[in-house]
PDB file of C-alpha atoms in Angstrom:
ATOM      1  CA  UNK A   1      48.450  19.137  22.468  1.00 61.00           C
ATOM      2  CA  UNK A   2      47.294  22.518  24.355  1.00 73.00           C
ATOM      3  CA  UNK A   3      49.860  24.317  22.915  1.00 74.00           C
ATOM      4  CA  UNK A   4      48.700  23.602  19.357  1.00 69.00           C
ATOM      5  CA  UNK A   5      45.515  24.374  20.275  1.00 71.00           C
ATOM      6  CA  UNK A   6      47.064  27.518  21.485  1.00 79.00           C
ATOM      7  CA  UNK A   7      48.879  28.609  18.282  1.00 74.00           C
ATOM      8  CA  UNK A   8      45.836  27.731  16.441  1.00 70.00           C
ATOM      9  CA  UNK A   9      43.225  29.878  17.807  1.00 75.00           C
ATOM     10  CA  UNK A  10      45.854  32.845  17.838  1.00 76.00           C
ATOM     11  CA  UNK A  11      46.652  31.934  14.122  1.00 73.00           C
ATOM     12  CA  UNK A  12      42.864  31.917  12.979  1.00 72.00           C
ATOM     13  CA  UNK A  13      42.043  35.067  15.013  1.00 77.00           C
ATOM     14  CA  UNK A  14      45.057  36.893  12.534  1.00 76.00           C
ATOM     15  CA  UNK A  15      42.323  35.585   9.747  1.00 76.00           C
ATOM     16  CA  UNK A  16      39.057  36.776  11.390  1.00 80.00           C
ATOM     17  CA  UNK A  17      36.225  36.634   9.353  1.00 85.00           C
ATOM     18  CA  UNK A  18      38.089  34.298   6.869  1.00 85.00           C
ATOM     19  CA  UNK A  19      38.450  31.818   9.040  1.00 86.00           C
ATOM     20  CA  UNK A  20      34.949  29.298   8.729  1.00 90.00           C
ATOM     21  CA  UNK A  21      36.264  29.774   4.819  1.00 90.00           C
ATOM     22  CA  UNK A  22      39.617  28.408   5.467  1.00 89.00           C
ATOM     23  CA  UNK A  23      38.720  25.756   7.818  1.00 90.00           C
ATOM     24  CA  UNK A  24      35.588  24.647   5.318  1.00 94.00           C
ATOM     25  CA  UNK A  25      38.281  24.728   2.473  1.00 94.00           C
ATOM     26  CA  UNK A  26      40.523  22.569   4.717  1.00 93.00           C
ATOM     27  CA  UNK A  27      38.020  19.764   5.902  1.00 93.00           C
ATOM     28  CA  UNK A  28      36.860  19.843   2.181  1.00 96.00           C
ATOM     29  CA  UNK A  29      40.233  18.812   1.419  1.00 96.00           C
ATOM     30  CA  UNK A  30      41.372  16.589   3.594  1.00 94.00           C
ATOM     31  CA  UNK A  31      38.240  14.974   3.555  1.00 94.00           C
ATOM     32  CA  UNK A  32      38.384  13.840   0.028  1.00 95.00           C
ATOM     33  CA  UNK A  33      42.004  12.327   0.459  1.00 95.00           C
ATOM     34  CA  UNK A  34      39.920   9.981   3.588  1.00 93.00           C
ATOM     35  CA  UNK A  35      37.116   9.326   1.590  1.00 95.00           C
ATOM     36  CA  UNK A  36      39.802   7.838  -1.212  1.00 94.00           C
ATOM     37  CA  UNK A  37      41.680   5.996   1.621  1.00 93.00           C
ATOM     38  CA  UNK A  38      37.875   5.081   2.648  1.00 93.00           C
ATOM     39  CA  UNK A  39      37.232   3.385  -0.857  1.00 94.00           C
ATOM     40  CA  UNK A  40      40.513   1.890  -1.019  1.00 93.00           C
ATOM     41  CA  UNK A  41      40.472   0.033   2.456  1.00 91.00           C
ATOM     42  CA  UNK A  42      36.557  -0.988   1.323  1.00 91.00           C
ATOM     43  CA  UNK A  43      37.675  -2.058  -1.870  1.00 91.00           C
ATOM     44  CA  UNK A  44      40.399  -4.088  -0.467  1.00 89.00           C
ATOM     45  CA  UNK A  45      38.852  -5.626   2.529  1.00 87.00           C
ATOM     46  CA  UNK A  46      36.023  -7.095   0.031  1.00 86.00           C
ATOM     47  CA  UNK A  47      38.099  -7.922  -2.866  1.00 85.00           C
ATOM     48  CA  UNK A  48      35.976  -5.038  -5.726  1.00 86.00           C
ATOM     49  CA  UNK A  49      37.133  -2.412  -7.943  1.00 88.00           C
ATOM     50  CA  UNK A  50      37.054   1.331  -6.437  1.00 93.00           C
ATOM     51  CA  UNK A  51      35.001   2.388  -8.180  1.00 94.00           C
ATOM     52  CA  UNK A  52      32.152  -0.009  -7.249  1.00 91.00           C
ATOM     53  CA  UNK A  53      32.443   1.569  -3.675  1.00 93.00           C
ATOM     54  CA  UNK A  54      32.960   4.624  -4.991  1.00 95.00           C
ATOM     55  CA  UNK A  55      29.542   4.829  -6.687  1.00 94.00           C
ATOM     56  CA  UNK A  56      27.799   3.996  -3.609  1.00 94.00           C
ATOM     57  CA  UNK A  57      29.938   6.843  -1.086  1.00 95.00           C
ATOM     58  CA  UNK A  58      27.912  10.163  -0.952  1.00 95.00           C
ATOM     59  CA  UNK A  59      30.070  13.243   0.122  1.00 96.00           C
ATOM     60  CA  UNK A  60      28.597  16.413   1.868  1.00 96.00           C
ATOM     61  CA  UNK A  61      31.132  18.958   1.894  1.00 96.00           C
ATOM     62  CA  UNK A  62      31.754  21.620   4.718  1.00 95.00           C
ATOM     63  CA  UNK A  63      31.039  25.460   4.029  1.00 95.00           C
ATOM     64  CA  UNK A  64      31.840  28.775   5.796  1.00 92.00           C
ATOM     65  CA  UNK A  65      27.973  28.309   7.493  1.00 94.00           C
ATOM     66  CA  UNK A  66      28.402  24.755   8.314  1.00 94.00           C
ATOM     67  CA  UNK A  67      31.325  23.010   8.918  1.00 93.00           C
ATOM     68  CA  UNK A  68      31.039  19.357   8.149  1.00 94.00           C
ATOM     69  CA  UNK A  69      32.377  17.043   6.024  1.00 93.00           C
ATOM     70  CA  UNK A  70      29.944  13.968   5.542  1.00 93.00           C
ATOM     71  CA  UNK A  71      31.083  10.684   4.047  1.00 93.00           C
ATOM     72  CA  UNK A  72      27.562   8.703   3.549  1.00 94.00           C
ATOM     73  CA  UNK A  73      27.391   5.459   2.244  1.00 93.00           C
ATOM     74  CA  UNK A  74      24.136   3.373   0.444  1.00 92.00           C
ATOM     75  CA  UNK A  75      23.410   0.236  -0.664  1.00 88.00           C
ATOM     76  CA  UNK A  76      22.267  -3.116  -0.657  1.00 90.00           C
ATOM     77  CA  UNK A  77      24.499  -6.302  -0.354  1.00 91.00           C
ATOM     78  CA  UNK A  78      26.496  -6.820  -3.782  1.00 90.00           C
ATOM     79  CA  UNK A  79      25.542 -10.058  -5.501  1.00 90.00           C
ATOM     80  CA  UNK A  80      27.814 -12.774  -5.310  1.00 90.00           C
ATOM     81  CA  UNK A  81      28.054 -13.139  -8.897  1.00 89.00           C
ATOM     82  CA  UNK A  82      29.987 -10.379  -8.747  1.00 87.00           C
ATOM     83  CA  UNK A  83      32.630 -12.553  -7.035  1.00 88.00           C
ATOM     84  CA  UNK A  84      33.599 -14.503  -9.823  1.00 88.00           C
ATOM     85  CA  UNK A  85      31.319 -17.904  -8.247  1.00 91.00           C
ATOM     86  CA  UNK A  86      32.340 -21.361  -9.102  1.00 91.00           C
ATOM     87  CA  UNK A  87      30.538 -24.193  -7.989  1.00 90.00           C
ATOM     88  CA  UNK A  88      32.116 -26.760  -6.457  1.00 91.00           C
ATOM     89  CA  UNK A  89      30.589 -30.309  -4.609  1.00 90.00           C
ATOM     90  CA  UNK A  90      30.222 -28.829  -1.269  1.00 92.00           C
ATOM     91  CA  UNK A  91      28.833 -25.624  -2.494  1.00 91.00           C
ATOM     92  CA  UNK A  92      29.681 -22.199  -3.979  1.00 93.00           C
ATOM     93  CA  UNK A  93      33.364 -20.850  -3.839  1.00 93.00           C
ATOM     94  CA  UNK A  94      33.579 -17.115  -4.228  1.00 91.00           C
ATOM     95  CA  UNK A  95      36.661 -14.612  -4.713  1.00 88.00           C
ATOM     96  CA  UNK A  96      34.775 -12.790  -1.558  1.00 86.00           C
ATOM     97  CA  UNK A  97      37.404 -11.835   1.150  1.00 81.00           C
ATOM     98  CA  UNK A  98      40.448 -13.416  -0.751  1.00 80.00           C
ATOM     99  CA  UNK A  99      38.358 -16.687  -1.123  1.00 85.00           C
ATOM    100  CA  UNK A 100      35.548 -17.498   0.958  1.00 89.00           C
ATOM    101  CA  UNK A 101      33.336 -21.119   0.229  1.00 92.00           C
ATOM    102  CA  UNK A 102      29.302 -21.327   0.903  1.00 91.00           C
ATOM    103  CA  UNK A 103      27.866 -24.358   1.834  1.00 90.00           C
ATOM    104  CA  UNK A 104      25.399 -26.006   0.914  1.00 86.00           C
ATOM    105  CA  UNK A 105      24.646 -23.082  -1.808  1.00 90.00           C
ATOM    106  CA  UNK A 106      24.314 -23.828  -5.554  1.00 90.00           C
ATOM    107  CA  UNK A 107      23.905 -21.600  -9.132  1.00 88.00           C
ATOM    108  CA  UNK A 108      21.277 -23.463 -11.269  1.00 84.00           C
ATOM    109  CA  UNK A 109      22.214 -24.226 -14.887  1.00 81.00           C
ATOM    110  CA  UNK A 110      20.100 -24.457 -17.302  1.00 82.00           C
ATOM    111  CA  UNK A 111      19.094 -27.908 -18.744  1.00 79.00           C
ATOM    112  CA  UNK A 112      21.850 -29.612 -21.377  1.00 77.00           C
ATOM    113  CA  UNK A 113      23.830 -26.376 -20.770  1.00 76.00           C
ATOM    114  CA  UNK A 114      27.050 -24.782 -18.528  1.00 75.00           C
ATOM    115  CA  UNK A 115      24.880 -21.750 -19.081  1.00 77.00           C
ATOM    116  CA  UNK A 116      24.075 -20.106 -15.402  1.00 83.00           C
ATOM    117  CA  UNK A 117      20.102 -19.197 -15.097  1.00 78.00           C
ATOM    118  CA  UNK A 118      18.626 -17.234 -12.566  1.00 81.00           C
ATOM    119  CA  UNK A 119      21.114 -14.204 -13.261  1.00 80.00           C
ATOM    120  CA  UNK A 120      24.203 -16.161 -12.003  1.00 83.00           C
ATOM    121  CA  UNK A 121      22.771 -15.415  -8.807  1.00 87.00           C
ATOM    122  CA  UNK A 122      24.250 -18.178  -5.943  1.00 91.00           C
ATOM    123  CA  UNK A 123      21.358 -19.603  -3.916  1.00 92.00           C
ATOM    124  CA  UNK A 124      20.304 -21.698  -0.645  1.00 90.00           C
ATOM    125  CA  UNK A 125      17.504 -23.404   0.535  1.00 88.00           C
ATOM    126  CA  UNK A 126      15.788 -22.036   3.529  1.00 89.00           C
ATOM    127  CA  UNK A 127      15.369 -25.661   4.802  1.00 89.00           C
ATOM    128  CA  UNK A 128      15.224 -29.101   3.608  1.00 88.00           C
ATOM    129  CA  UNK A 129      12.188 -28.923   1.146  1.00 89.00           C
ATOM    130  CA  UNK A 130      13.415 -28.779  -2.493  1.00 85.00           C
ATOM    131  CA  UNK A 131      11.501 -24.722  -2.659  1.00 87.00           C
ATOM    132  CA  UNK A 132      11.628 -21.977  -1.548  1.00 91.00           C
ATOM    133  CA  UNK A 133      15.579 -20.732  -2.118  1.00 89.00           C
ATOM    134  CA  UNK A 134      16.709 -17.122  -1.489  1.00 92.00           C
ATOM    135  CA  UNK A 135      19.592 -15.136  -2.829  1.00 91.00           C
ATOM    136  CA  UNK A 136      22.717 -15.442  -0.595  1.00 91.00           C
ATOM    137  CA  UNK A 137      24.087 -12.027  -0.111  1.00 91.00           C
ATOM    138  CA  UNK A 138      27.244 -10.590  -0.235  1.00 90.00           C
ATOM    139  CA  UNK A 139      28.596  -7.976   1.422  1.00 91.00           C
ATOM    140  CA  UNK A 140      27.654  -4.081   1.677  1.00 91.00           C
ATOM    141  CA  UNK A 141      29.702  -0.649   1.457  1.00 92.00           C
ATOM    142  CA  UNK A 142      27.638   0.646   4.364  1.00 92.00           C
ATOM    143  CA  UNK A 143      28.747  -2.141   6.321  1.00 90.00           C
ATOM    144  CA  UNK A 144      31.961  -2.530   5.407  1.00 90.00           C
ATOM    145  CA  UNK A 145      32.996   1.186   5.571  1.00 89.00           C
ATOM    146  CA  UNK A 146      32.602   0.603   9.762  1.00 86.00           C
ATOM    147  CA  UNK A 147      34.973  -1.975   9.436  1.00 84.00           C
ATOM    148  CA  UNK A 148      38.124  -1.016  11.598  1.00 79.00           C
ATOM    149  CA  UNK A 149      40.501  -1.170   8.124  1.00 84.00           C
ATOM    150  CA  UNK A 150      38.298   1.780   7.055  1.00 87.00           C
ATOM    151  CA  UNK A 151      38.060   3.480   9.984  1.00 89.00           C
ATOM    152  CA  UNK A 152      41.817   3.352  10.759  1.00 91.00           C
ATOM    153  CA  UNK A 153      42.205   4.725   7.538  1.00 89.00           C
ATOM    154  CA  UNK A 154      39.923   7.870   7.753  1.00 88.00           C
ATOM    155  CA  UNK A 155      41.547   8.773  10.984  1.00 90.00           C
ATOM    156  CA  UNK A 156      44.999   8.163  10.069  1.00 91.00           C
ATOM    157  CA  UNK A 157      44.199  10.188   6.911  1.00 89.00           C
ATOM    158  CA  UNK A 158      42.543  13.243   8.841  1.00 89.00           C
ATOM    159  CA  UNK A 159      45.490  13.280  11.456  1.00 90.00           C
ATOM    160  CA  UNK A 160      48.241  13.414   9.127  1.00 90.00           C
ATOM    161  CA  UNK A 161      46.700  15.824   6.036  1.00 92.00           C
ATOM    162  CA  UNK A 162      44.083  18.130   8.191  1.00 90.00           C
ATOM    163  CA  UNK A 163      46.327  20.193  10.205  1.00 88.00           C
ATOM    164  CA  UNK A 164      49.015  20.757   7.308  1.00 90.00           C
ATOM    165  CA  UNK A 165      46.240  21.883   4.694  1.00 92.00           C
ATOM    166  CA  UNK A 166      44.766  24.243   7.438  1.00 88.00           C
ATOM    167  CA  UNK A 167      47.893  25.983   7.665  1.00 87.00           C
ATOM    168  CA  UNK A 168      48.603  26.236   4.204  1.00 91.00           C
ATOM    169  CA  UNK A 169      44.647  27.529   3.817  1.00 90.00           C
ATOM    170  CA  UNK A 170      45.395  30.264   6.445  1.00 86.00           C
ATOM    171  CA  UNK A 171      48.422  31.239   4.882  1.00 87.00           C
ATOM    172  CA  UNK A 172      46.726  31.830   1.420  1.00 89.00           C
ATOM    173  CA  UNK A 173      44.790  34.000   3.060  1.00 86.00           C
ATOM    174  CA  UNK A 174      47.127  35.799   5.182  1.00 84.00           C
ATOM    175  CA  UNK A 175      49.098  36.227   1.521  1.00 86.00           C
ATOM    176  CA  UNK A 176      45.802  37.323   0.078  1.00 82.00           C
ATOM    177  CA  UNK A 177      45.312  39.985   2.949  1.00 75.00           C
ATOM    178  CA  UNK A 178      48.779  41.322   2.125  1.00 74.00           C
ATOM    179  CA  UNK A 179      48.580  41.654  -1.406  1.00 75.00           C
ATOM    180  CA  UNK A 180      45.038  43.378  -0.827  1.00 72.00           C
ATOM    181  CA  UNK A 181      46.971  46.348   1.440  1.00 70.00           C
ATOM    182  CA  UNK A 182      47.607  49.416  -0.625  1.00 67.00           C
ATOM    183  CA  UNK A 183      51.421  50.240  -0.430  1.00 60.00           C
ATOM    184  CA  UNK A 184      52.560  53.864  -1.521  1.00 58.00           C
ATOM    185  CA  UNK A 185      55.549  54.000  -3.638  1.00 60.00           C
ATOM    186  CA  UNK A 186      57.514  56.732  -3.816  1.00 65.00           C
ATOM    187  CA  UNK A 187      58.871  58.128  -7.010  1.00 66.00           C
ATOM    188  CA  UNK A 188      62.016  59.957  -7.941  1.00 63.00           C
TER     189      UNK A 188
END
């Protein structure tokens, strides 16, 4: 709304020079409560602990000089052995996505055992000859953090907590300002 924008720009020129600080302070903020909603709507979508996708989310937080909050994710496709595998007839079943079942895909076991070799890792063939296999993958934070559920989230999160912590930045500092002022007192 223009009149927001209004009240905004009068309220941050009452801060002058402070303001970059409080609005750096504010992203910084707010930005960590999206990056959690981030991690949570990752962690959900896939079916991993937090702190899995947590390990793999950078942050780059804003300053007076440059004001930008980075989220940055890295990584390469999780293992589906982290997706509690079973095999099954038809192929692998995976807790992946609330349950999701690859065809056609095996574990091996090693001989006269129900001992997983290879890692645990789930495999396919590339075609109908016995060798070579390759290592399905499973899903990555990079790609799943521009999934719409994580999206959705970060905005939703910035909408609601941004504007509220800016205020209550600028108002620390307006508080701060006053306190700084030298009132005389006069004595009896």
């Amino acid at each position: 709304d223009v009149s927001d924008m209004v009240r905004a720009a009068q309220v941050l020129e009452q801060v002058g020079n402070k303001a970059p600080r409080a609005l750096a302070r504010a992203l910084n903020h707010s930005g960590g409560k999206a990056r959690t909603q981030v991690v949570r709507a990752v962690s959900r979508n896939v079916g991993i602990p937090s702190r899995m996708v947590s390990a793999q989310i950078r942050t780059k937080r804003a300053n007076a000089r440059d004001l930008e909050f980075e989220l940055k994710a890295r990584g390469a496709p999780m293992p589906l052995k982290l997706f509690d595998p079973i095999m099954t007839r038809e192929g692998v079943w995976t807790k992946l996505w609330g349950g999701t079942m690859f065809r056609s895909a095996f574990m091996v076991r090693r001989a006269g055992s129900d001992v997983f070799a290879l890692g645990g890792h789930v495999f396919q063939r590339r075609d109908s000859r016995r060798l070579p296999i390759d290592r399905v993958p499973g899903p990555s934070v990079p790609e799943q953090m521009v999934s719409v559920n994580a999206v959705t989230a970060l905005n939703n999160e910035l909408r609601v907590s941004f504007p509220a912590r800016l205020q209550h930045e600028i108002d620390y500092l307006l508080k701060q300002e006053d306190a700084a002022t030298p009132r005389t007192r006069i004595v009896k």
